[in-house]
PDB file of C-alpha atoms in Angstrom:
ATOM      1  CA  PHE J   1      87.466  71.808 112.952  1.00 65.00           C
ATOM      2  CA  VAL J   2      90.002  74.588 112.474  1.00 68.00           C
ATOM      3  CA  VAL J   3      89.783  77.278 109.819  1.00 69.00           C
ATOM      4  CA  HIS J   4      92.949  79.321 109.497  1.00 69.00           C
ATOM      5  CA  TYR J   5      93.474  82.015 106.923  1.00 69.00           C
ATOM      6  CA  PRO J   6      96.935  83.517 106.367  1.00 70.00           C
ATOM      7  CA  HIS J   7      97.823  86.261 108.853  1.00 72.00           C
ATOM      8  CA  LEU J   8      97.109  89.765 107.566  1.00 70.00           C
ATOM      9  CA  GLU J   9     100.699  90.930 107.215  1.00 75.00           C
ATOM     10  CA  SER J  10     102.414  87.952 105.610  1.00 81.00           C
ATOM     11  CA  ALA J  11     103.842  86.869 102.259  1.00 82.00           C
ATOM     12  CA  SER J  12     101.191  84.129 102.125  1.00 79.00           C
ATOM     13  CA  ARG J  13      98.381  86.654 102.568  1.00 76.00           C
ATOM     14  CA  THR J  14      99.859  88.926  99.899  1.00 77.00           C
ATOM     15  CA  GLU J  15      99.898  86.075  97.375  1.00 78.00           C
ATOM     16  CA  TRP J  16      96.492  84.805  98.487  1.00 75.00           C
ATOM     17  CA  ASN J  17      94.977  88.276  98.077  1.00 75.00           C
ATOM     18  CA  HIS J  18      95.929  88.489  94.395  1.00 80.00           C
ATOM     19  CA  GLY J  19      92.829  89.749  92.660  1.00 82.00           C
ATOM     20  CA  PRO J  20      91.363  92.522  90.543  1.00 82.00           C
ATOM     21  CA  GLU J  21      92.677  96.070  90.778  1.00 78.00           C
ATOM     22  CA  ALA J  22      89.439  97.182  92.458  1.00 76.00           C
ATOM     23  CA  VAL J  23      90.240  95.281  95.681  1.00 76.00           C
ATOM     24  CA  LYS J  24      93.860  96.362  95.971  1.00 76.00           C
ATOM     25  CA  PRO J  25      94.450  98.863  98.791  1.00 75.00           C
ATOM     26  CA  GLN J  26      94.648 102.477  97.647  1.00 78.00           C
ATOM     27  CA  VAL J  27      96.033 105.486  99.500  1.00 82.00           C
ATOM     28  CA  GLY J  28      93.288 108.058  99.883  1.00 82.00           C
ATOM     29  CA  ALA J  29      93.464 111.855 100.047  1.00 87.00           C
ATOM     30  CA  ASP J  30      93.709 111.484 103.831  1.00 89.00           C
ATOM     31  CA  GLY J  31      96.964 109.532 103.427  1.00 86.00           C
ATOM     32  CA  LYS J  32      95.430 106.332 104.817  1.00 85.00           C
ATOM     33  CA  ARG J  33      95.105 102.996 103.065  1.00 80.00           C
ATOM     34  CA  HIS J  34      91.584 102.143 101.978  1.00 76.00           C
ATOM     35  CA  GLN J  35      90.371  98.925 100.440  1.00 73.00           C
ATOM     36  CA  ALA J  36      87.101  98.342  98.627  1.00 71.00           C
ATOM     37  CA  ARG J  37      85.103  95.387  99.885  1.00 71.00           C
ATOM     38  CA  ALA J  38      84.375  92.671  97.374  1.00 71.00           C
ATOM     39  CA  LYS J  39      80.676  92.786  98.245  1.00 70.00           C
ATOM     40  CA  ASP J  40      80.597  96.375  96.935  1.00 72.00           C
ATOM     41  CA  ILE J  41      82.043  95.428  93.533  1.00 76.00           C
ATOM     42  CA  GLU J  42      79.563  94.383  90.848  1.00 75.00           C
ATOM     43  CA  ASP J  43      80.150  92.140  87.840  1.00 78.00           C
ATOM     44  CA  GLU J  44      83.295  90.337  89.029  1.00 81.00           C
ATOM     45  CA  ASP J  45      83.829  86.590  88.665  1.00 86.00           C
ATOM     46  CA  TRP J  46      85.509  85.881  91.992  1.00 83.00           C
ATOM     47  CA  MET J  47      85.960  82.195  91.112  1.00 86.00           C
ATOM     48  CA  VAL J  48      88.836  82.996  88.741  1.00 87.00           C
ATOM     49  CA  TYR J  49      90.927  83.971  91.776  1.00 86.00           C
ATOM     50  CA  LYS J  50      92.295  81.511  94.333  1.00 83.00           C
ATOM     51  CA  ARG J  51      91.017  83.703  97.146  1.00 83.00           C
ATOM     52  CA  GLY J  52      87.502  83.663  95.707  1.00 85.00           C
ATOM     53  CA  ARG J  53      87.534  79.872  95.426  1.00 86.00           C
ATOM     54  CA  VAL J  54      88.863  79.431  98.966  1.00 84.00           C
ATOM     55  CA  ASP J  55      86.277  81.871 100.313  1.00 85.00           C
ATOM     56  CA  ALA J  56      83.500  79.949  98.539  1.00 87.00           C
ATOM     57  CA  VAL J  57      84.656  76.641 100.047  1.00 87.00           C
ATOM     58  CA  PHE J  58      84.850  78.283 103.487  1.00 86.00           C
ATOM     59  CA  ALA J  59      81.313  79.705 103.165  1.00 86.00           C
ATOM     60  CA  GLN J  60      79.968  76.284 102.150  1.00 88.00           C
ATOM     61  CA  PHE J  61      81.879  74.586 104.970  1.00 87.00           C
ATOM     62  CA  ARG J  62      80.565  77.031 107.559  1.00 84.00           C
ATOM     63  CA  THR J  63      76.989  76.529 106.403  1.00 87.00           C
ATOM     64  CA  TRP J  64      77.471  72.761 106.690  1.00 89.00           C
ATOM     65  CA  LEU J  65      79.112  73.148 110.111  1.00 85.00           C
ATOM     66  CA  TYR J  66      76.344  75.292 111.601  1.00 84.00           C
ATOM     67  CA  THR J  67      73.688  72.988 110.149  1.00 89.00           C
ATOM     68  CA  ASN J  68      75.186  69.615 111.093  1.00 91.00           C
ATOM     69  CA  VAL J  69      77.438  70.035 114.135  1.00 87.00           C
ATOM     70  CA  GLN J  70      75.623  70.830 117.367  1.00 85.00           C
ATOM     71  CA  ASP J  71      78.715  71.194 119.613  1.00 83.00           C
ATOM     72  CA  GLU J  72      79.699  74.858 119.754  1.00 77.00           C
ATOM     73  CA  ALA J  73      82.963  74.419 121.682  1.00 81.00           C
ATOM     74  CA  ARG J  74      85.662  76.730 120.321  1.00 76.00           C
ATOM     75  CA  VAL J  75      89.413  76.980 120.292  1.00 76.00           C
ATOM     76  CA  PRO J  76      90.316  80.604 121.017  1.00 78.00           C
ATOM     77  CA  MET J  77      91.385  82.713 118.041  1.00 74.00           C
ATOM     78  CA  CYS J  78      95.031  83.767 117.698  1.00 75.00           C
ATOM     79  CA  ASP J  79      95.910  86.815 119.816  1.00 79.00           C
ATOM     80  CA  ASN J  80      96.041  88.945 116.680  1.00 76.00           C
ATOM     81  CA  GLY J  81      93.237  87.086 114.891  1.00 71.00           C
ATOM     82  CA  GLU J  82      90.356  88.976 113.336  1.00 71.00           C
ATOM     83  CA  ASP J  83      86.939  87.972 112.091  1.00 68.00           C
ATOM     84  CA  ASP J  84      87.379  87.971 108.325  1.00 67.00           C
ATOM     85  CA  ASP J  85      83.684  87.565 107.423  1.00 73.00           C
ATOM     86  CA  ALA J  86      83.459  91.132 106.151  1.00 70.00           C
ATOM     87  CA  ARG J  87      86.414  90.436 103.872  1.00 73.00           C
ATOM     88  CA  LEU J  88      84.935  87.422 102.079  1.00 78.00           C
ATOM     89  CA  TRP J  89      85.064  87.796  98.302  1.00 76.00           C
ATOM     90  CA  VAL J  90      81.898  85.741  97.889  1.00 76.00           C
ATOM     91  CA  LYS J  91      78.414  86.188  99.261  1.00 70.00           C
ATOM     92  CA  ARG J  92      77.981  84.651 102.672  1.00 63.00           C
ATOM     93  CA  GLU J  93      75.574  81.741 102.717  1.00 60.00           C
ATOM     94  CA  GLY J  94      72.990  81.283 105.434  1.00 51.00           C
TER      95      GLY J  94
END
């Protein structure tokens, strides 16, 4: 099984990240970009956004995978790949 999200700095990721104003990166007083995490935002229906729906399917898939597939062999992540779990717009299952 391969799960591949769009790379961070790409046109696909920009479109995929379309969501509420609260999750759009903001430039802080320190001049750096800051982005609120979806888990810190209350009262948002993430399922109205493509990203929220994809994240929900991924979370369900991962729960199924860990529950039903015993083989833990892995294909290495891309050289510039990151663990996006902290960026999920939905609550992580399991």
